[in-house]
Short mmCIF file of C-alpha atoms and ligand atoms in Angstrom, two decimals:
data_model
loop_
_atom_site.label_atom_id
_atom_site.label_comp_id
_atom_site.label_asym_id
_atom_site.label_seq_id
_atom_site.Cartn_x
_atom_site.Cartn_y
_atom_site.Cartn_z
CA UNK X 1 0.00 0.00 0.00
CA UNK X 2 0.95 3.51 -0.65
CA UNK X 3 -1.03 4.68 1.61
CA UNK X 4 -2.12 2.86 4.77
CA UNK X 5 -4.89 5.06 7.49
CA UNK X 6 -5.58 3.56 10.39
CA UNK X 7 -8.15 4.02 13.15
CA UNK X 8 -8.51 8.26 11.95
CA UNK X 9 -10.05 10.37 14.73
CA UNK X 10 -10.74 13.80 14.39
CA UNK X 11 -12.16 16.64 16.70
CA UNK X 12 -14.17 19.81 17.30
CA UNK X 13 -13.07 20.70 20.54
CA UNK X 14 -14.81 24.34 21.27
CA UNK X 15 -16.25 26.04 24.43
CA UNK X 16 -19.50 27.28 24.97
CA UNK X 17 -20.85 30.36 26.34
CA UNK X 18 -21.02 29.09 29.84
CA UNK X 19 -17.13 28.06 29.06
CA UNK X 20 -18.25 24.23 28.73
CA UNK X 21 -16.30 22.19 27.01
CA UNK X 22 -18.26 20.67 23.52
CA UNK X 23 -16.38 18.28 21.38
CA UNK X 24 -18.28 17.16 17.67
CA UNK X 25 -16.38 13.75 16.50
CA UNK X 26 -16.49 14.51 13.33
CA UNK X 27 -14.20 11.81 12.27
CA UNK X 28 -14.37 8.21 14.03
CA UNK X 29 -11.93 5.58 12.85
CA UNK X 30 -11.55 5.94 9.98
CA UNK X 31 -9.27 3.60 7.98
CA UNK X 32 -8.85 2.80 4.07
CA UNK X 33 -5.86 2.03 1.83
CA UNK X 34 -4.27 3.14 -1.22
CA UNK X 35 -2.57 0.78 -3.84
CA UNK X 36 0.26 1.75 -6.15
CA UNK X 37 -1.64 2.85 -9.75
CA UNK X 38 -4.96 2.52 -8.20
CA UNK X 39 -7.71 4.81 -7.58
CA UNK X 40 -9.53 5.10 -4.35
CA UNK X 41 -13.37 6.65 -4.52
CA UNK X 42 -14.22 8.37 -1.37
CA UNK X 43 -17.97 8.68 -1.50
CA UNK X 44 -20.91 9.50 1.24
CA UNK X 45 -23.69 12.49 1.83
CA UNK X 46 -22.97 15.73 2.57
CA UNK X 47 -20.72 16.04 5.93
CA UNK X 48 -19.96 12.68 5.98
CA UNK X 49 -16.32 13.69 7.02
CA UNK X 50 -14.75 13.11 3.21
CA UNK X 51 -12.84 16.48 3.21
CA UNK X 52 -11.85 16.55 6.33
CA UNK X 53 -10.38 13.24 6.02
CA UNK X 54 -8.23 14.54 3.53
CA UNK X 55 -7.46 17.80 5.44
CA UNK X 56 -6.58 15.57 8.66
CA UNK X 57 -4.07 13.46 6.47
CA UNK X 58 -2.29 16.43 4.93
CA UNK X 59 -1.62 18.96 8.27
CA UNK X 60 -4.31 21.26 7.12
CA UNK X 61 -7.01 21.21 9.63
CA UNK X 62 -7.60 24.61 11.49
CA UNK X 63 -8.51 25.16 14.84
CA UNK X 64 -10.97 23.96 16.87
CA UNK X 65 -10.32 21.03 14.58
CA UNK X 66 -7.64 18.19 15.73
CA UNK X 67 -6.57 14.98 14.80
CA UNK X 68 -6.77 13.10 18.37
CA UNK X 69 -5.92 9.29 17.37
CA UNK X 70 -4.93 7.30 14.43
CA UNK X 71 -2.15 6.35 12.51
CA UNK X 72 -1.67 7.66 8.37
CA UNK X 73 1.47 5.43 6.76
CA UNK X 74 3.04 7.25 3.66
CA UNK X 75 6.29 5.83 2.25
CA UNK X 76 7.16 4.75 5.59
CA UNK X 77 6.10 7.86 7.48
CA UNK X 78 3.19 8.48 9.74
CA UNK X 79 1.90 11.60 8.25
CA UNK X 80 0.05 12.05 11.72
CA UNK X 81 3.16 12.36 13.35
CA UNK X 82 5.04 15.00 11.43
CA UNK X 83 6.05 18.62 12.02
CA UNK X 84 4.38 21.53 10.18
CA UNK X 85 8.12 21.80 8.11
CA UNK X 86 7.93 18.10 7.14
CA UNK X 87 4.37 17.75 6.17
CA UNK X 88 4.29 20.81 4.01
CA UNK X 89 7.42 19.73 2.25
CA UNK X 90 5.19 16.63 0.95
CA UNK X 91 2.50 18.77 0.09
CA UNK X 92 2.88 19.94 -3.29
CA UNK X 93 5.89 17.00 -3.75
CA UNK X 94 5.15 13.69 -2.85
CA UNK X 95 1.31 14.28 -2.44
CA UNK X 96 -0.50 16.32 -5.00
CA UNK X 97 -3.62 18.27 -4.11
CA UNK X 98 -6.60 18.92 -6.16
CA UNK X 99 -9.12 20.90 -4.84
CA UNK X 100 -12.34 21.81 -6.00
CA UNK X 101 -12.61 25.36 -7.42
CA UNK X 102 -9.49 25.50 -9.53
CA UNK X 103 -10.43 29.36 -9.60
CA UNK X 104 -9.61 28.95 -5.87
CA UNK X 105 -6.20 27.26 -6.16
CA UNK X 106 -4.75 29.48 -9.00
CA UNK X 107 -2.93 32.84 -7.85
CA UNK X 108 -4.70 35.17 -9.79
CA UNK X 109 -2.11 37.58 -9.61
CA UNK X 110 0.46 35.54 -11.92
CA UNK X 111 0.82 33.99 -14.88
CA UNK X 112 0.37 30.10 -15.56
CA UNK X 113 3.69 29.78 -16.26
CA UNK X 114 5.25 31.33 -13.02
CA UNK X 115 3.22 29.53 -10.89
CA UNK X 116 4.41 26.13 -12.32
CA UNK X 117 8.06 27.52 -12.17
CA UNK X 118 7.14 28.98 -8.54
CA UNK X 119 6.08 25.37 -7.29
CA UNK X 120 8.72 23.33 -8.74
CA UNK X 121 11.80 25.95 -7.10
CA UNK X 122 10.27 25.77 -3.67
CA UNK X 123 10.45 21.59 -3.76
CA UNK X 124 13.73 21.46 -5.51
CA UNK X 125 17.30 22.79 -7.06
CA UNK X 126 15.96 23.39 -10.41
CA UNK X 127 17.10 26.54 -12.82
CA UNK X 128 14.39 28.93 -13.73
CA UNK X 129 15.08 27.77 -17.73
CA UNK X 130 14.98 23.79 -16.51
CA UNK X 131 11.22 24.65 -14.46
CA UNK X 132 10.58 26.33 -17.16
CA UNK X 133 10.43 23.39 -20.22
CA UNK X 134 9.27 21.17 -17.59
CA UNK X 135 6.16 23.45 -17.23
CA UNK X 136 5.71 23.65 -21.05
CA UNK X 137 6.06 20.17 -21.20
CA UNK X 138 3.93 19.00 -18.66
CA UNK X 139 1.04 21.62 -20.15
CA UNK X 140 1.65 19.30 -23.00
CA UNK X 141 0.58 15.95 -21.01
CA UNK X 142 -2.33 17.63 -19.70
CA UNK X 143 -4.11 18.47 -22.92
CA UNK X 144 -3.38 22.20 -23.12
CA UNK X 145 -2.46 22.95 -26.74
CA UNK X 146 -0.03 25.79 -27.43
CA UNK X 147 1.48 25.34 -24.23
CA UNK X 148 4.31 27.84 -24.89
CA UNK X 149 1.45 30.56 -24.90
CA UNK X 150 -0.64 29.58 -21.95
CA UNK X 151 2.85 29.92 -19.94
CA UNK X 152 2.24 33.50 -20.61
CA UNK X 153 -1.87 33.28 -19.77
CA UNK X 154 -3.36 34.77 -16.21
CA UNK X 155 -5.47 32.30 -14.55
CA UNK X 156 -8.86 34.44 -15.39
CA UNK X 157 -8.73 34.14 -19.48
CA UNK X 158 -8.26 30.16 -19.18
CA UNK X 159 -11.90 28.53 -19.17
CA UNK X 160 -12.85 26.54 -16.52
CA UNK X 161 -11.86 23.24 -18.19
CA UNK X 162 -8.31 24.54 -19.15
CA UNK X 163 -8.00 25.89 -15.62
CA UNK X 164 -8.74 23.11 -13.87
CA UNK X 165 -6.07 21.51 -16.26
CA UNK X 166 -3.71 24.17 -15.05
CA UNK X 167 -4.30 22.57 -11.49
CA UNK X 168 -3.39 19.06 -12.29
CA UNK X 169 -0.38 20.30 -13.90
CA UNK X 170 0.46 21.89 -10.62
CA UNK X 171 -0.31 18.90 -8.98
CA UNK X 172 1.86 16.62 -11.11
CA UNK X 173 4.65 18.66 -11.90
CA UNK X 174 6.85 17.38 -9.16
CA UNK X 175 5.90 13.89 -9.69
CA UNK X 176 3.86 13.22 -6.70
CA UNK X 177 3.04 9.38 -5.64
CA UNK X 178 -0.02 10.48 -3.82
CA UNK X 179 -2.47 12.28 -5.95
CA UNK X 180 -5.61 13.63 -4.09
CA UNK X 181 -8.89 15.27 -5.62
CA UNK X 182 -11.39 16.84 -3.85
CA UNK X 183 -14.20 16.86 -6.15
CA UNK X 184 -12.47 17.83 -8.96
CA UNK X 185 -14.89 18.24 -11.99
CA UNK X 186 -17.55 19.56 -9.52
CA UNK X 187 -18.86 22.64 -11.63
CA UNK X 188 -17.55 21.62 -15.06
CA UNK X 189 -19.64 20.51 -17.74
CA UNK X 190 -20.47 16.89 -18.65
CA UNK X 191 -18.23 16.91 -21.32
CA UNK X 192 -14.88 18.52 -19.76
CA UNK X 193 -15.20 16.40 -16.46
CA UNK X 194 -14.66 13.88 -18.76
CA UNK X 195 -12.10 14.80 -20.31
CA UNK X 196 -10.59 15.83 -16.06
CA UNK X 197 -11.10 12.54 -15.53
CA UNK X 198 -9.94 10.75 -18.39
CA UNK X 199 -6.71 13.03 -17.86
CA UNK X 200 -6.52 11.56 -13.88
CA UNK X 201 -7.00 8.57 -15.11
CA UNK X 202 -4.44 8.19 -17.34
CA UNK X 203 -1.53 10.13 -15.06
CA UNK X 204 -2.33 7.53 -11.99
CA UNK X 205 -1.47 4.48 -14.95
CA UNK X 206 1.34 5.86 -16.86
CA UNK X 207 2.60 7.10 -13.59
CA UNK X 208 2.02 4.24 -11.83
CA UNK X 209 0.77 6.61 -8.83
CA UNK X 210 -2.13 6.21 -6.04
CA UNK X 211 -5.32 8.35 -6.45
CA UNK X 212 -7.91 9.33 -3.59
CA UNK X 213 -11.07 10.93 -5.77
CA UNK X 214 -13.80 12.32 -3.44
CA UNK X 215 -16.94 12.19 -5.58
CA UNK X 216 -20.78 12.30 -5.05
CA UNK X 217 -21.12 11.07 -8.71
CA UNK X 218 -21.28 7.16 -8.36
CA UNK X 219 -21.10 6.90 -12.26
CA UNK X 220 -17.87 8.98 -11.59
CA UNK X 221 -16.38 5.79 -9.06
CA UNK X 222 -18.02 3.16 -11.25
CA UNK X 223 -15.60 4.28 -14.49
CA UNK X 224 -13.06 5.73 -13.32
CA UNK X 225 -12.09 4.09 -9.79
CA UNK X 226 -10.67 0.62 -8.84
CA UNK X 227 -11.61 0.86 -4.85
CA UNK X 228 -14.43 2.44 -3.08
CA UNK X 229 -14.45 3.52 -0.02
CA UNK X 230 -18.23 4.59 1.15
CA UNK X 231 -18.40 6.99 4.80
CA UNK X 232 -21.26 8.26 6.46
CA UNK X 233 -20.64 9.75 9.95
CA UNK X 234 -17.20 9.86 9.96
CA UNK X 235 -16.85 6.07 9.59
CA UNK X 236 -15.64 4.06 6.65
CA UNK X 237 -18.99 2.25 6.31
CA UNK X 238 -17.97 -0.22 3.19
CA UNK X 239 -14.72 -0.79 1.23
CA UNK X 240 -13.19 -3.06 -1.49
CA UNK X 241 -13.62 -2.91 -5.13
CA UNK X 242 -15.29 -0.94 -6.78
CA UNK X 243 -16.76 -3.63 -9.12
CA UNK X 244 -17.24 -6.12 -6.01
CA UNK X 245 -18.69 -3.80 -3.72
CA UNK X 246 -21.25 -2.28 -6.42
CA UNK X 247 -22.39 -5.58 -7.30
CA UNK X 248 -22.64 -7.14 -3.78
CA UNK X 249 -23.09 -3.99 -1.74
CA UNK X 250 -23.18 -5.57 1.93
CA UNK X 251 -23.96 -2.54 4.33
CA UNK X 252 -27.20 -1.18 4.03
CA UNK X 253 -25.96 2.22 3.67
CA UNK X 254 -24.15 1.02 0.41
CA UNK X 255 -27.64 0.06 -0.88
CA UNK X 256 -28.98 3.02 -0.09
CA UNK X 257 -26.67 5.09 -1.56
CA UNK X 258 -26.88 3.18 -5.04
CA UNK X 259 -30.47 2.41 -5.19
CA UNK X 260 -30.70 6.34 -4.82
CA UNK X 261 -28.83 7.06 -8.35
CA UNK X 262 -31.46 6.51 -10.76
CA UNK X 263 -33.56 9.51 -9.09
CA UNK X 264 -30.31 11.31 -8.99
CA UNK X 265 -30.68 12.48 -5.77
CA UNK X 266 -27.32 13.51 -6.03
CA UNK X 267 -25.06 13.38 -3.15
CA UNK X 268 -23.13 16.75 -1.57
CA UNK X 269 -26.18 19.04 -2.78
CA UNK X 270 -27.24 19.13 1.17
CA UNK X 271 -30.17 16.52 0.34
CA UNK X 272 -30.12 13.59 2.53
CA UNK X 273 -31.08 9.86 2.29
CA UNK X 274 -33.72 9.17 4.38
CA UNK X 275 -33.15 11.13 7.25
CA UNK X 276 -30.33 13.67 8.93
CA UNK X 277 -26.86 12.28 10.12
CA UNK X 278 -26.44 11.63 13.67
CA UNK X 279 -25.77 14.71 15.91
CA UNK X 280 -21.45 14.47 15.76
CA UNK X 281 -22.15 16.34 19.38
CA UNK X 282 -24.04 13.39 20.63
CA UNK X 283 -23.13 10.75 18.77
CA UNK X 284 -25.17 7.16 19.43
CA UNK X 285 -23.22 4.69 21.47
CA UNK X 286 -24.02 1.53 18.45
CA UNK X 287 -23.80 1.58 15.22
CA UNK X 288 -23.89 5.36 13.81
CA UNK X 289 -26.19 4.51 10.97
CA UNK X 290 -28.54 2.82 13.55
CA UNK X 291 -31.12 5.58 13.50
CA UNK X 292 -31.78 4.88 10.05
CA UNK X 293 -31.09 1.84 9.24
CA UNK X 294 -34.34 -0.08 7.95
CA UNK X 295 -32.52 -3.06 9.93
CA UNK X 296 -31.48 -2.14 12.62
CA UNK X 297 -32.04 -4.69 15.80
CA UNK X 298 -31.16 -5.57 19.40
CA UNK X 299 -27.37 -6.24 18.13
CA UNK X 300 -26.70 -2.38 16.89
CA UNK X 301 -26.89 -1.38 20.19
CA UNK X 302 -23.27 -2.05 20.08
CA UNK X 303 -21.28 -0.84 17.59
CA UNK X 304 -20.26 -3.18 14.78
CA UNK X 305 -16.35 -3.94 13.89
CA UNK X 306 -15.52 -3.74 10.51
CA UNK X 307 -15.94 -7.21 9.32
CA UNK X 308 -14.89 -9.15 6.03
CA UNK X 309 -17.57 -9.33 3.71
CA UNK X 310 -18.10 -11.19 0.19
CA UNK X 311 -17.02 -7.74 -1.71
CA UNK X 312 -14.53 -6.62 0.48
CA UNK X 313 -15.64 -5.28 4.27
CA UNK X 314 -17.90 -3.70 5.94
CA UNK X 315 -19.33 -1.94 9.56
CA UNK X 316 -22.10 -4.30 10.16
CA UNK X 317 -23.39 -6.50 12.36
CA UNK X 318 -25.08 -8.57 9.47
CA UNK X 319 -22.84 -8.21 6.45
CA UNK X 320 -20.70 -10.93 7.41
CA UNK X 321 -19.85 -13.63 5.18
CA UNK X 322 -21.96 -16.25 6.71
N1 ATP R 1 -16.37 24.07 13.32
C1 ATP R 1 -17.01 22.90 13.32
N2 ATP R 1 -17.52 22.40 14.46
C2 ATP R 1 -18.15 21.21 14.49
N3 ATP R 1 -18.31 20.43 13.41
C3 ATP R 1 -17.83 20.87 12.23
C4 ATP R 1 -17.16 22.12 12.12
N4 ATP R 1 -16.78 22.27 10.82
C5 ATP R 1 -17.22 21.17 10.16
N5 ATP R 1 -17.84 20.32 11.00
C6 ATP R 1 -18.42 19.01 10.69
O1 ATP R 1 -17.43 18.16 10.12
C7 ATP R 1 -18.09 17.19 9.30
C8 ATP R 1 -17.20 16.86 8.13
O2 ATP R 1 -17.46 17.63 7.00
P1 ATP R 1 -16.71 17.45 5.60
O3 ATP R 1 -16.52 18.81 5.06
O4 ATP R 1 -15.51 16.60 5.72
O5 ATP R 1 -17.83 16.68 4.77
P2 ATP R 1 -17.79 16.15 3.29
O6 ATP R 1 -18.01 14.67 3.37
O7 ATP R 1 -16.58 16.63 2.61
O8 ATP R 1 -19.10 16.82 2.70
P3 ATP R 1 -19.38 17.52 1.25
O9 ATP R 1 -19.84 16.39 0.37
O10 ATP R 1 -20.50 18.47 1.55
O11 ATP R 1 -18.14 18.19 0.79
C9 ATP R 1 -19.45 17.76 8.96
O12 ATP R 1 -20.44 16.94 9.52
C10 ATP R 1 -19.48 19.11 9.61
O13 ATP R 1 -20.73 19.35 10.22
MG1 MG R 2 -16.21 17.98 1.06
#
């Protein structure tokens, strides 16, 4: 594995007027794994911790927000345990970030091309000239034609498409082994999400690197994505492959979730599947998806371990293999 998480918990710890201490799990246990030229889909409703996962694993939370347990392996290192200096050296080197407005992750204040040289001289010895065909180059293997002119472009006359191009350039360029998107085509036409995808798709093959995609677009998983991982809570509800787990979904959750695509009640618009989450404040002592759970019995009362499954595993008290 590329990348191994283990047991992920993550806090809201805040005060209240009366100076009482409150404290939201937002994230509890979670654990997944990413293999070498795979992809992983992270999918779940709104709030079901999938950013913040991500934020957790790359030293990006802000306060009140804290990681308080868990363990995230990365070529050999526990992410978890680094210092600010150490993880923000990875960022932008050996894990790439995609995030979803690319309008957001451009500097609009300078051209395409110095922001590719900028990010490539902060990670390495590299001469201005050297970062410089590298860019032009790597505009090249993300579809941007004419890439000698869009070195000279400003982030605001690229289209959305092109700039969220720009972004997995400046992902790539330093030849990450972790790529990360956070809904990337969210806000992009059928057509050029596509064409994103297609482009991510390719790079985590021919690059032989590992991929985290956090979608709401099960179609998205389905094509593009070898594992799924499916959260709700701030729990890893259902994992394995995609093609297993979609076939044989074993958590109820999972079923729910799929059998909710044809209506395209799409996921991360704020809608929710039969009911709200549970309060992250107050959070149930059993199984977090208890309270809605058409299922649920005496046994839920306690929560369920994540248990091997026909498609891969899940967190339920009846998805066992039996
Ligand atoms: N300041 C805060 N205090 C308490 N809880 C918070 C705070 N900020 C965020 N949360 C909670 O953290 C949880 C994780 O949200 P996160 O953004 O990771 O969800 P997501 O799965 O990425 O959802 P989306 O699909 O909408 O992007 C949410 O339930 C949210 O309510
Ligand atoms: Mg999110």
């Amino acid at each position: 594995m590329l990348l191994t998480v283990e047991d992920l918990h993550t806090r809201f710890i805040t005060r209240d007027l009366d100076d009482r201490v409150r404290v939201a799990e937002a994230l509890n246990g979670v654990s997944f794994g990413v293999g070498e030229g795979r992809i992983l889909g992270l999918v779940g409703e709104s709030g079901a911790g999938k950013s913040l996962t991500v934020t957790s694993l790359l030293g990006l939370l802000r306060p009140p927000a804290r990681v308080t347990a868990g363990r995230a392996l990365f070529e050999g290192r526990d992410l978890l345990a680094l210092s600010e200096a150490a993880l923000s050296e990875i960022r932008g080197s050996r894990i790439g970030l995609i995030v979803q407005s690319p309008r957001s992750a451009l500097d609009p204040l300078a051209r395409i091309g110095a922001q590719l040289v900028r990010v490539q001289r902060v990670h390495r010895r590299i001469s201005e000239a050297d970062a410089r065909s590298r860019a032009e180059a790597m505009l090249v293997s993300v579809g941007i034609p004419d890439p000698r002119r869009r070195l000279e472009a400003w982030p605001h006359e690229l289209s959305g498409g092109m700039a969220q191009r720009v972004v997995i350039a400046l992902a790539l360029i330093n030849e990450p082994h972790l790529l990360i998107a956070d809904e990337p085509t969210t806000g992009l036409d059928v057509t050029v999400q596509a064409q994103i995808l297609d482009l991510l798709h390719e790079q985590v093959r021919r690059r032989r690197i590992g991929a985290i995609v956090i979608t709401h677009d099960l179609g998205v998983v389905a094509q593009y994505c070898d594992d799924v991982a499916v959260m709700f809570a701030g729990q890893v509800m259902e994992q394995g492959a995609v093609a297993e787990v979609f076939a044989r979904p074993a958590h109820p959750y999972t079923r729910a979730l799929l059998a909710s695509v044809p209506e395209r009640l799409v996921l991360g618009t704020g809608k929710m599947l039969g009911g709200p989450p549970p309060d992250l404040y107050a959070l149930p002592r059993g199984c977090l998806y208890g309270q809605r759970c058409a299922h649920a019995a005496a046994q839920c009362a306690a929560p369920p371990p994540m248990s091997a499954t026909q498609s891969g595993a899940a967190r339920c008290h009846f998805a066992g293999l039996a």
